mmCIF file of C-alpha atoms and ligand atoms in Angstrom:
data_model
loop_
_atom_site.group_PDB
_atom_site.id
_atom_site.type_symbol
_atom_site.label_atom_id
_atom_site.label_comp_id
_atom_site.label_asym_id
_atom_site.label_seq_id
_atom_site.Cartn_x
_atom_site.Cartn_y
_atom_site.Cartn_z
ATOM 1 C CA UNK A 25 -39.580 21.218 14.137
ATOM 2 C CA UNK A 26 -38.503 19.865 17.123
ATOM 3 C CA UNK A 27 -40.519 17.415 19.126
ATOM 4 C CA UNK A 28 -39.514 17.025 22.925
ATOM 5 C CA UNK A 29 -39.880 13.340 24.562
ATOM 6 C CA UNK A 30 -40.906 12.757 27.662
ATOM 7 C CA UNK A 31 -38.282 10.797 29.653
ATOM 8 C CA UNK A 32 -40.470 7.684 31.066
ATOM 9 C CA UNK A 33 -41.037 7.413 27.496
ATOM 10 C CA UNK A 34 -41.203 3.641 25.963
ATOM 11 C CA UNK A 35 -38.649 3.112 23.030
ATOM 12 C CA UNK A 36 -40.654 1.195 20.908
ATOM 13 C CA UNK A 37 -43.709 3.947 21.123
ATOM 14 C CA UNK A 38 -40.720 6.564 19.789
ATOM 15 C CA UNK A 39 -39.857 4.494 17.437
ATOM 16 C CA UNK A 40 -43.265 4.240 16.155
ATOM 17 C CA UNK A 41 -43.557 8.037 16.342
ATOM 18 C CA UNK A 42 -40.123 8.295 13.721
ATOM 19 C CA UNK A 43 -41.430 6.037 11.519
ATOM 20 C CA UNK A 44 -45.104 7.820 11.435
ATOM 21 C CA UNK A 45 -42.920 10.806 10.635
ATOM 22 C CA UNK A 46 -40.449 9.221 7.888
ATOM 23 C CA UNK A 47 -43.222 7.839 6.377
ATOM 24 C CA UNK A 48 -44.769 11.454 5.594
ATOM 25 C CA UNK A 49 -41.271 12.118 3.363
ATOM 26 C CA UNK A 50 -39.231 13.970 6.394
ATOM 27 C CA UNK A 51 -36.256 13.313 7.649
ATOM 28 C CA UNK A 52 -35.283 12.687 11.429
ATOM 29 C CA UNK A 53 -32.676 13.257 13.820
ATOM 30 C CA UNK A 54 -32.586 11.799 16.933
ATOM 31 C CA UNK A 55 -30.527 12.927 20.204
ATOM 32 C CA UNK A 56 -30.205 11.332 23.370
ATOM 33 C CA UNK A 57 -29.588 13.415 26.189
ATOM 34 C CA UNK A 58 -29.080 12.598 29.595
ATOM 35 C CA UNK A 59 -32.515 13.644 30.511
ATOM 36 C CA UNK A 60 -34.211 14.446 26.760
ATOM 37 C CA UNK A 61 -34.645 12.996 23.779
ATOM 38 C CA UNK A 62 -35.052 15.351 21.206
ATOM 39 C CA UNK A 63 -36.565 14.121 17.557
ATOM 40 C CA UNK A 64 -35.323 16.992 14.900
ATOM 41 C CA UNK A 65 -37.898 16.694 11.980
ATOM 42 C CA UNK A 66 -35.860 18.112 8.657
ATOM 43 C CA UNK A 67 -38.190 19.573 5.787
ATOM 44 C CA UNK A 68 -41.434 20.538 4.934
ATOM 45 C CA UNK A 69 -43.480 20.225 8.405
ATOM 46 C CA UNK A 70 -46.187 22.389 7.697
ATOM 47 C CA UNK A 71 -47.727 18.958 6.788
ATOM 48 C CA UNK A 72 -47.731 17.792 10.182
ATOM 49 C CA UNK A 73 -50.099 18.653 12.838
ATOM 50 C CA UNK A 74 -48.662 20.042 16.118
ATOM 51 C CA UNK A 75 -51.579 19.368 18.207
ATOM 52 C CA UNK A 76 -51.909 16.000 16.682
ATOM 53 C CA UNK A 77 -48.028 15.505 17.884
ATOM 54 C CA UNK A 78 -48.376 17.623 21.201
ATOM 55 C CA UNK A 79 -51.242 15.149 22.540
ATOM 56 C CA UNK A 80 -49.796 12.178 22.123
ATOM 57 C CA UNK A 81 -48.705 10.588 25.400
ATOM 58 C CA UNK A 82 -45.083 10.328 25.290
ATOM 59 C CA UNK A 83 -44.617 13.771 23.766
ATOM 60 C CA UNK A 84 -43.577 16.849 26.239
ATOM 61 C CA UNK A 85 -43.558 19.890 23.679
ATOM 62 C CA UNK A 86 -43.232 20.880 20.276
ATOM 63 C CA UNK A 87 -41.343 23.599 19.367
ATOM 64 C CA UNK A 88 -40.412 25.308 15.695
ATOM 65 C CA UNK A 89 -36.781 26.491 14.374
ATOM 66 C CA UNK A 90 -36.999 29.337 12.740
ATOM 67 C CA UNK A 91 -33.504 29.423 11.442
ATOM 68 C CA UNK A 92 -33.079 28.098 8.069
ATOM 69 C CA UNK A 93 -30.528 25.546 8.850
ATOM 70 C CA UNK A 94 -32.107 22.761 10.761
ATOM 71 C CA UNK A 95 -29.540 19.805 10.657
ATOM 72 C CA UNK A 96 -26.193 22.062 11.662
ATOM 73 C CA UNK A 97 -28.669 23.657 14.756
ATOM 74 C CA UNK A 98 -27.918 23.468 18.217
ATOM 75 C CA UNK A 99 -31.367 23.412 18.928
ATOM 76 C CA UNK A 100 -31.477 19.750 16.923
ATOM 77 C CA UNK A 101 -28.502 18.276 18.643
ATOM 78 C CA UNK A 102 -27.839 19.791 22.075
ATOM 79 C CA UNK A 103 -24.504 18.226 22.995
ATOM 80 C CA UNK A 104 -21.538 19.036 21.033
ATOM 81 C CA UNK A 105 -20.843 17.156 18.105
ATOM 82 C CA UNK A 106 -17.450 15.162 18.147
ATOM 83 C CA UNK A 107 -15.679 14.396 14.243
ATOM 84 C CA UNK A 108 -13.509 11.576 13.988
ATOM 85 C CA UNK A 109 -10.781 11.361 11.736
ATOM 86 C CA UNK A 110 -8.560 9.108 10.078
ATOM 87 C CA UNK A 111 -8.240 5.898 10.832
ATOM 88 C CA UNK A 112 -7.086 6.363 14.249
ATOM 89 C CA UNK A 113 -10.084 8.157 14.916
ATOM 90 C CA UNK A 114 -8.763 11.330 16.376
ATOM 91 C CA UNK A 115 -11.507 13.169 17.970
ATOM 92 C CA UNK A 116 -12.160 16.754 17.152
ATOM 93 C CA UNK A 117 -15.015 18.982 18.975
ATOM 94 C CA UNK A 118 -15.923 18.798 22.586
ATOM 95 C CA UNK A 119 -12.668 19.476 24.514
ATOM 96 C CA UNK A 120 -10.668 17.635 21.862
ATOM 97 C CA UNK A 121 -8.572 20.019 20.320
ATOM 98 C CA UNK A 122 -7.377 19.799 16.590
ATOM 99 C CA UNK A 123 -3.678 21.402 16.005
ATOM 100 C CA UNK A 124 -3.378 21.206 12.422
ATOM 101 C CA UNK A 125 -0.037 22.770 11.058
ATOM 102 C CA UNK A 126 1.562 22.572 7.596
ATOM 103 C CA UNK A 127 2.375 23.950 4.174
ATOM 104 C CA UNK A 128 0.136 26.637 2.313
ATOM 105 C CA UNK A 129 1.337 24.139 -0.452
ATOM 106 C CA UNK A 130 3.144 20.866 -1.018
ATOM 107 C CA UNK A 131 6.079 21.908 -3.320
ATOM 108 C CA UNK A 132 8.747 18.515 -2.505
ATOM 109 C CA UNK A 133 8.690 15.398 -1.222
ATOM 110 C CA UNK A 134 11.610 16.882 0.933
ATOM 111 C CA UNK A 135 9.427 19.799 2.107
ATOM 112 C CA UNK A 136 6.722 18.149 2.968
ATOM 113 C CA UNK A 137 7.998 15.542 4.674
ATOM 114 C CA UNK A 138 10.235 17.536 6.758
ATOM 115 C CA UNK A 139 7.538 19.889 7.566
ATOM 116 C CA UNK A 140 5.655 16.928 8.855
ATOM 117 C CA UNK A 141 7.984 15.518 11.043
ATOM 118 C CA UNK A 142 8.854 18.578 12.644
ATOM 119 C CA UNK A 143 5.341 19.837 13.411
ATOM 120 C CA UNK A 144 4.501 16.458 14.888
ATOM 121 C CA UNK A 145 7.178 16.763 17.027
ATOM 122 C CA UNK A 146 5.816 20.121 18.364
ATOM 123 C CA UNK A 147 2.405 18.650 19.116
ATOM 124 C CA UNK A 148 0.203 19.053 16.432
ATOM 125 C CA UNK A 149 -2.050 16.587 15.113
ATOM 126 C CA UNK A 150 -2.792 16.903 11.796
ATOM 127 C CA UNK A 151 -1.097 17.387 8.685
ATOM 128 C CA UNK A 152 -2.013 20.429 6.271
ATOM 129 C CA UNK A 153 -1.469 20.964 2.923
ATOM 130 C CA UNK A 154 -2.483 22.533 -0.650
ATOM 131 C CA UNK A 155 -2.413 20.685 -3.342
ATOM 132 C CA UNK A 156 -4.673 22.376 -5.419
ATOM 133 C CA UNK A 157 -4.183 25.733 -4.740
ATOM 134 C CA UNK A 158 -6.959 28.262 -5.606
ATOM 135 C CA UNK A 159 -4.624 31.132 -6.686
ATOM 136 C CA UNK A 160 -6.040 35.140 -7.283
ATOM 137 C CA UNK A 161 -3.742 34.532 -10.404
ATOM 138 C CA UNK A 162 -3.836 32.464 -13.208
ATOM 139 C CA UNK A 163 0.252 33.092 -13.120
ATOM 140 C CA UNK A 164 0.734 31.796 -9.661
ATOM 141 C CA UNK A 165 2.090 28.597 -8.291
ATOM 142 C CA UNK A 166 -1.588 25.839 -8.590
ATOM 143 C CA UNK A 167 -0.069 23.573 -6.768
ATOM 144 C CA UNK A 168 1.142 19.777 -7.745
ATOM 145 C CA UNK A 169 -2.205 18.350 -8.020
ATOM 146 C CA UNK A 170 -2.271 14.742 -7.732
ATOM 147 C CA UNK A 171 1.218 14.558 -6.916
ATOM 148 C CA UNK A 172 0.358 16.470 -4.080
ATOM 149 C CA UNK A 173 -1.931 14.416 -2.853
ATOM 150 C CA UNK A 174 0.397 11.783 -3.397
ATOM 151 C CA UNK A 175 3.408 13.335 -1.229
ATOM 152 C CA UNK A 176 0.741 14.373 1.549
ATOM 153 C CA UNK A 177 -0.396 10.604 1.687
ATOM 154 C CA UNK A 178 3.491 9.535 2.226
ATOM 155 C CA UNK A 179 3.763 11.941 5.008
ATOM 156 C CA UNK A 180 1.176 10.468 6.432
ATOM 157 C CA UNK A 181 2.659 6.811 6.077
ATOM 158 C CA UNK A 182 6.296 8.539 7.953
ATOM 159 C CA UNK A 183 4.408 10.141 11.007
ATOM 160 C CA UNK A 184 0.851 8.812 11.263
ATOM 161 C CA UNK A 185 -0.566 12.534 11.019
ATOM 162 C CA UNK A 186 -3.840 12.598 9.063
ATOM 163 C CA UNK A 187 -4.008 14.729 6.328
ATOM 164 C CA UNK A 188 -6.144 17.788 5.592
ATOM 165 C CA UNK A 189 -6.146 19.392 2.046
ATOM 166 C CA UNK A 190 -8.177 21.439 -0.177
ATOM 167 C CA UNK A 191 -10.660 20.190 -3.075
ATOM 168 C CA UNK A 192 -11.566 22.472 -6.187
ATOM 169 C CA UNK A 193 -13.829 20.343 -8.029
ATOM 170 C CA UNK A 194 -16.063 17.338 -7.697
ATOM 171 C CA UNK A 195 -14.448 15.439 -10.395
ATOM 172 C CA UNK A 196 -11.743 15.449 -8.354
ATOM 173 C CA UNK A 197 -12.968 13.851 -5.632
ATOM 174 C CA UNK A 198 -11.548 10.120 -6.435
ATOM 175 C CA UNK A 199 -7.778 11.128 -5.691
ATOM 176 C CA UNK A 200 -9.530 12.513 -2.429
ATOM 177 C CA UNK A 201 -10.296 9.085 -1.347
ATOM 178 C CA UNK A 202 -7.407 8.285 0.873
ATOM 179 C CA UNK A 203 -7.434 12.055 2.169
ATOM 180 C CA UNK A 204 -8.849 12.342 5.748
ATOM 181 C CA UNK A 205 -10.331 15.802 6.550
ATOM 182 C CA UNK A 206 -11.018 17.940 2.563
ATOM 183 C CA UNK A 207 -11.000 20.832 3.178
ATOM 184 C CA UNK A 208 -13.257 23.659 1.368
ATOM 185 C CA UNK A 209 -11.851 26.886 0.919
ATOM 186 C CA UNK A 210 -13.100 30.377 1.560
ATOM 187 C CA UNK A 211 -13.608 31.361 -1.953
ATOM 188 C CA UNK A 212 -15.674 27.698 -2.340
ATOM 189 C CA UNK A 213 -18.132 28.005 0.669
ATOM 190 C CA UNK A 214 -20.621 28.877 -1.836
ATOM 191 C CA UNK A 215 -20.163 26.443 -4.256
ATOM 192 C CA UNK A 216 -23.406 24.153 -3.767
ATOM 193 C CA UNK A 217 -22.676 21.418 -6.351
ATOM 194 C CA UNK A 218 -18.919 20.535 -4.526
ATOM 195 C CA UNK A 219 -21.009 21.094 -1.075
ATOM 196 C CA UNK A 220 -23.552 18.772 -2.455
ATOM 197 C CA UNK A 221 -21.334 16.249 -3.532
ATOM 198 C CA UNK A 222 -19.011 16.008 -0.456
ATOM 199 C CA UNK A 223 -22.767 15.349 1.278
ATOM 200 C CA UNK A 224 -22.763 12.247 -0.382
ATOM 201 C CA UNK A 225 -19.413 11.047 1.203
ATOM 202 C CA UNK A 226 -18.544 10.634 4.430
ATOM 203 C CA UNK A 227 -15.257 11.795 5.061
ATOM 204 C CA UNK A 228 -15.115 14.836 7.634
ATOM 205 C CA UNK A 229 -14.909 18.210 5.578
ATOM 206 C CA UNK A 230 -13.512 21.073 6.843
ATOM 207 C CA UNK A 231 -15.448 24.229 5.751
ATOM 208 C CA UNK A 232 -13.829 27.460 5.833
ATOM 209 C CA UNK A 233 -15.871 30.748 5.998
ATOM 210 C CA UNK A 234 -15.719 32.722 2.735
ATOM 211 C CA UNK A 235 -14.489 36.595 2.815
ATOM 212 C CA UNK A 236 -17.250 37.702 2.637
ATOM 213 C CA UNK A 237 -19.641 35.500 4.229
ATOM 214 C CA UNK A 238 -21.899 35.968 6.941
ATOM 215 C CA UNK A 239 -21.724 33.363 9.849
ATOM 216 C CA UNK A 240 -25.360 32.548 8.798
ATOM 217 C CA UNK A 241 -24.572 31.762 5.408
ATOM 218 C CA UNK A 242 -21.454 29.475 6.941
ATOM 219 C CA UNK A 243 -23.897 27.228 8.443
ATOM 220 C CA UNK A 244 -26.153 26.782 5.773
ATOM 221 C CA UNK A 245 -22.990 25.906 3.481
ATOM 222 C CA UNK A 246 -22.730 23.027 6.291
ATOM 223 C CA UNK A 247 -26.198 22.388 5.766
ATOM 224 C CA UNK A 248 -26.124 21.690 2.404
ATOM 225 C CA UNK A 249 -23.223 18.897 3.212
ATOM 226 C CA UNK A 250 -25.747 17.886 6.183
ATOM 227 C CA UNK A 251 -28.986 17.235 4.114
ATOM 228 C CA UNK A 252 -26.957 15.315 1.540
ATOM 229 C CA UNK A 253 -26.216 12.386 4.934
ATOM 230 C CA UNK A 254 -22.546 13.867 5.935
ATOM 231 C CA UNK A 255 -22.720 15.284 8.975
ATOM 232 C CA UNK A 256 -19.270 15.046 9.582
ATOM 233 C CA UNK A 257 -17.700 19.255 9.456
ATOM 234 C CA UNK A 258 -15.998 20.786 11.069
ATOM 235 C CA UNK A 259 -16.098 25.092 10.633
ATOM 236 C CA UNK A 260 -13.352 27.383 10.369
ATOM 237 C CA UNK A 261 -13.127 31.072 10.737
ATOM 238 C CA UNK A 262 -10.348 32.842 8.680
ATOM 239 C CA UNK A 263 -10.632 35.964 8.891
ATOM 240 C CA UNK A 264 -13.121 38.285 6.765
ATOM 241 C CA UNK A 265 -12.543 41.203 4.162
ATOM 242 C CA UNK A 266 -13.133 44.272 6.100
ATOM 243 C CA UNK A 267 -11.795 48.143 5.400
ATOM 244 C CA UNK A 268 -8.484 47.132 7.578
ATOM 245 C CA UNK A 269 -5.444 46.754 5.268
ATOM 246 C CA UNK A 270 -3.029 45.926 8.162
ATOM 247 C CA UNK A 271 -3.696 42.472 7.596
ATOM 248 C CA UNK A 272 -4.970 40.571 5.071
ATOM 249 C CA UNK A 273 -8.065 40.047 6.636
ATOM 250 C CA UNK A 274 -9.914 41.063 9.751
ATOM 251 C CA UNK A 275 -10.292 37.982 12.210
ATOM 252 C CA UNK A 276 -13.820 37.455 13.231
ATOM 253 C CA UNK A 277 -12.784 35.836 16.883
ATOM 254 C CA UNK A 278 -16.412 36.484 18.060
ATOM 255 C CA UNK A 279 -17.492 33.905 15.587
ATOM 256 C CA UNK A 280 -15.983 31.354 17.676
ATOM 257 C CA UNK A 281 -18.686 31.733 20.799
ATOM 258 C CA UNK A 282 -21.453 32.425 18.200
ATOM 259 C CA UNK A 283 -20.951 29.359 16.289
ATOM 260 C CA UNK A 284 -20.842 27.856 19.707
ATOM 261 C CA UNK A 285 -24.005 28.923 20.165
ATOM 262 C CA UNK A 286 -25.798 28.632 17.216
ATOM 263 C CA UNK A 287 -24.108 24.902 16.481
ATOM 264 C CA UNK A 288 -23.014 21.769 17.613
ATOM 265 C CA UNK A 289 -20.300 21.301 15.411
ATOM 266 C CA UNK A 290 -16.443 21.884 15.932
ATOM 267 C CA UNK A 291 -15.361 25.185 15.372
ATOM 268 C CA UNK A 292 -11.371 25.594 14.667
ATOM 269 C CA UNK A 293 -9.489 29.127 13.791
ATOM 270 C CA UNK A 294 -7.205 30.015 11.195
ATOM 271 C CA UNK A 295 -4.607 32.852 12.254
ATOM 272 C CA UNK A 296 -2.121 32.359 9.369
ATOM 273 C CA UNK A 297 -4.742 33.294 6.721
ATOM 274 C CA UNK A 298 -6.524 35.672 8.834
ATOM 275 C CA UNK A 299 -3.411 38.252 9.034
ATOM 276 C CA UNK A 300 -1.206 37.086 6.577
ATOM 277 C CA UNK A 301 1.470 38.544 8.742
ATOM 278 C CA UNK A 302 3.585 35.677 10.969
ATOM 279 C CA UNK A 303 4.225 37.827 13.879
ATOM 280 C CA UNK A 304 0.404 38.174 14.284
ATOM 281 C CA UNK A 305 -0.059 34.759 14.493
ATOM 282 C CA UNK A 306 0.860 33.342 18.173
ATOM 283 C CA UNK A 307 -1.438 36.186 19.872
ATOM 284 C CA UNK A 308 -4.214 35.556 17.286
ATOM 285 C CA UNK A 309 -3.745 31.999 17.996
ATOM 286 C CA UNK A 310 -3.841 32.072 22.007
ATOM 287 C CA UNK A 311 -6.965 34.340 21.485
ATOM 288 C CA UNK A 312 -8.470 31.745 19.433
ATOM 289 C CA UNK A 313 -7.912 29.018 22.617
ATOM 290 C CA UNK A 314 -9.208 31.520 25.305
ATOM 291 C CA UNK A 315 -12.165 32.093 23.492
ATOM 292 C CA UNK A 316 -13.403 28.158 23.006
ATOM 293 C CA UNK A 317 -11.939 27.258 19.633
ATOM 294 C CA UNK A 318 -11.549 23.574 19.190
ATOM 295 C CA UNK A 319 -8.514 23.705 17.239
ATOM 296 C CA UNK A 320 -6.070 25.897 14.769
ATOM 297 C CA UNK A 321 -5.071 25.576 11.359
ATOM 298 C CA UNK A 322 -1.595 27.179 11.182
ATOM 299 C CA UNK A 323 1.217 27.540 8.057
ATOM 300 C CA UNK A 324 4.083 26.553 8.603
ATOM 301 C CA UNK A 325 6.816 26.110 6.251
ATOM 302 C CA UNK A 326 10.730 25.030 6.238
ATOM 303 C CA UNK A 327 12.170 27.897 4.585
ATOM 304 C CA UNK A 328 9.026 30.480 4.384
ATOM 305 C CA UNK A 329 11.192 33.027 2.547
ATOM 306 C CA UNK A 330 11.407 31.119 -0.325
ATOM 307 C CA UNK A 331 7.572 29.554 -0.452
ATOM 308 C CA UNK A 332 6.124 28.977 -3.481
ATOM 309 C CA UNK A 333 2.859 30.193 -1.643
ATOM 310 C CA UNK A 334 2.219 32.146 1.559
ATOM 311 C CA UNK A 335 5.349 32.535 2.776
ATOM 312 C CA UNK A 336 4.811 36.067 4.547
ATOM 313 C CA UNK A 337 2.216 34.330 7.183
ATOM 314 C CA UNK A 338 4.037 30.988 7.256
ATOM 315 C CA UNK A 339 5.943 29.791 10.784
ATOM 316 C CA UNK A 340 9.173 28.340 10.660
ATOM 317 C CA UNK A 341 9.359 25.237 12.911
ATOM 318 C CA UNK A 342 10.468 26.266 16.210
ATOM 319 C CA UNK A 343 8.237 29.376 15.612
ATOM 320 C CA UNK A 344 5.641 27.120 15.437
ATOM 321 C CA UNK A 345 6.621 24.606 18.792
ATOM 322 C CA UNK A 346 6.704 28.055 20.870
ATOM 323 C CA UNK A 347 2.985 28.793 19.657
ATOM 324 C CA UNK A 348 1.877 25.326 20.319
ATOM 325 C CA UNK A 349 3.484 25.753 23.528
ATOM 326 C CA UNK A 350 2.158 28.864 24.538
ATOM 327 C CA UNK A 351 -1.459 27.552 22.786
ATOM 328 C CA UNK A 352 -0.999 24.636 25.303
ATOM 329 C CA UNK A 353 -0.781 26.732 28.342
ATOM 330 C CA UNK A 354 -3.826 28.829 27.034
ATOM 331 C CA UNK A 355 -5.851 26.228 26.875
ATOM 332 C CA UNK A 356 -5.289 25.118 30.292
ATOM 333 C CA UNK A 357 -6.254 28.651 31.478
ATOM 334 C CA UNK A 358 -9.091 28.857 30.206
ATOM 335 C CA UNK A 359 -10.175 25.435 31.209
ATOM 336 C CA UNK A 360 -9.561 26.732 34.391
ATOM 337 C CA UNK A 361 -11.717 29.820 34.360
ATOM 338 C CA UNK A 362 -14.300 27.898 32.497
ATOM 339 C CA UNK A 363 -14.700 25.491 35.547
HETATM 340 C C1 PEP B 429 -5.698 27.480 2.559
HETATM 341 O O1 PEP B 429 -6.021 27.061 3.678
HETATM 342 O O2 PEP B 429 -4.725 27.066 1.933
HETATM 343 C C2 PEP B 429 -6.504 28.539 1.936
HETATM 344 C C3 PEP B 429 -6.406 28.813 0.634
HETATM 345 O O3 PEP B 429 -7.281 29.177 2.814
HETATM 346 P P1 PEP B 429 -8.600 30.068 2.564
HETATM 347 O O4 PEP B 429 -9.506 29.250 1.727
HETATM 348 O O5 PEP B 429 -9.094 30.303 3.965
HETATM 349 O O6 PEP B 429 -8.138 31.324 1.901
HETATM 350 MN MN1 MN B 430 -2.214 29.624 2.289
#
């Protein structure tokens, strides 16, 4: 439910009306337009009585949302919601665009660091990075684990790029701790009890859509992070599992606007795992900027050929500088044609 305030409204008498409501076992969310206030009421409202609400004299309108995900709605929160990360506080969302750009997986202290320094140079500004790897085979490279971590969180300390890396499991959440964006991964959109837990922290998390996942069903995986008090996510599309076996998946670009739409959170793009291929992804990439993205997620490694991980999709270096280049001018395009 969604109650609309009337803008000569007093505070105190608003107040008084999110306390009535808290008291009754609902939770609240209030945004502050430049013209409206908006009170989002979050769970079982059938126990509240909309004519009661509707005559009171600072309330303009009542309105239902339908849609099962209440916290993550636009309709809640109007203006776009802006993440901060790190310590620096590096805004994502809302014209601030996140170039994040890195490893599939951290495999040396040499690598990674290397791979930091050079995407920094080329303008990105975050650092990306497996170090638990969720691998189709048992056989396959599962990354370095802690020591992962560890190397990601002395890249940081060399360049001053936050870092952004994936969590399996809960338990695991203490070596998280100095980690600035987790990321969850496609195949663990659905898992409730991580998505519960990371509700409980409040680090940003960056959720990526799963294969086969609906954008629906993306939102209320950031819903269940919501309702737990972390309202910090950001969403990523990466492609979906379609009939196409030209690449590895099939990039769902008209998420972007949707999510727009339907959300107020950031909304970033991942070409490398969308086509698997690395000549597909600077025009994947620019298509991601024209159409509104708020930032990219890209692979890039030092010597992709030999990558313990990925290596088909990953950038080298300088590939990468031209597509943050060309992503660069993009941007300003569309900014332009946008007004
Ligand atoms: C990744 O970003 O390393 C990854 C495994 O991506 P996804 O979960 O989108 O497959
Ligand atoms: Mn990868």
């Amino acid at each position: 439910m969604i109650i609309i305030v009337k803008q000569d409204a007093k505070e105190e008498r608003v107040q008084d009306l999110i306390h009535w409501i808290e008291s009754q076992n609902l939770r609240t969310h209030v945004s502050n337009g430049d013209y409206t206030t908006i009170i989002g009421v979050i769970g079982d409202t059938t126990k509240l009585d909309d004519d009661l609400i509707t005559g009171l004299d600072i309330v303009q309108g009542v309105k239902h949302v339908s849609e099962p995900y209440k916290s993550a709605n636009r309709k809640f929160h109007p203006l776009d919601s802006v993440i901060e990360v790190g310590e620096q506080k590096l805004k994502v969302g809302h014209g601030n665009f996140a170039l994040i750009a890195g490893p599939c997986s951290v495999e040396s202290e040499e690598q990674i660091i290397s791979v930091a320094k050079s995407v920094k140079a080329a303008g990105a500004t975050m650092l990306r990075g497996g170090a638990f790897k969720p691998r189709t085979s048992p056989y396959d490279f599962q990354g370095l684990k802690a020591d992962g971590i560890e190397l990601l969180l002395e890249a940081k300390r060399e360049t001053g790029l936050p870092i952004v890396t994936e969590i399996m499991n809960a338990n695991h959440l203490p070596l998280f701790e100095d980690v600035d964006v987790i990321q969850v991964g496609a195949r663990n959109m659905q898992n409730f009890e991580l998505l519960k837990e990371l509700g409980r922290t409040n680090k940003p998390i960056l959720i990526k859509r799963g294969l086969a996942n609906t954008i629906k069903e993306l939102l209320m995986s950031a819903e269940y992070v919501m309702s737990g008090g972390n309202e910090n996510i950001i969403l990523c599309e990466r492609g979906v599992r379609t009939f196409e076996t030209a690449t590895r998946n099939t990039l769902d670009l008209s998420a972007v606007p949707v999510l727009h739409e339907l959300t107020h959170l950031p909304v970033i793009v991942d070409p490398s795992h969308a086509t698997g291929v690395a000549r597909y992804v600077k025009p994947m990439a620019m298509a991601a900027a024209a159409c509104g993205a708020d930032g990219l997620i890209i692979e890039v490694h030092n010597d992709p050929p030999h990558a313990k991980c990925d290596g088909a999709q990953s950038l080298r270096p300088e590939q990468f500088e031209d597509v943050a280049k060309a992503v660069r001018a993009v941007r300003a395009a569309a900014l332009e044609c946008n007004g």
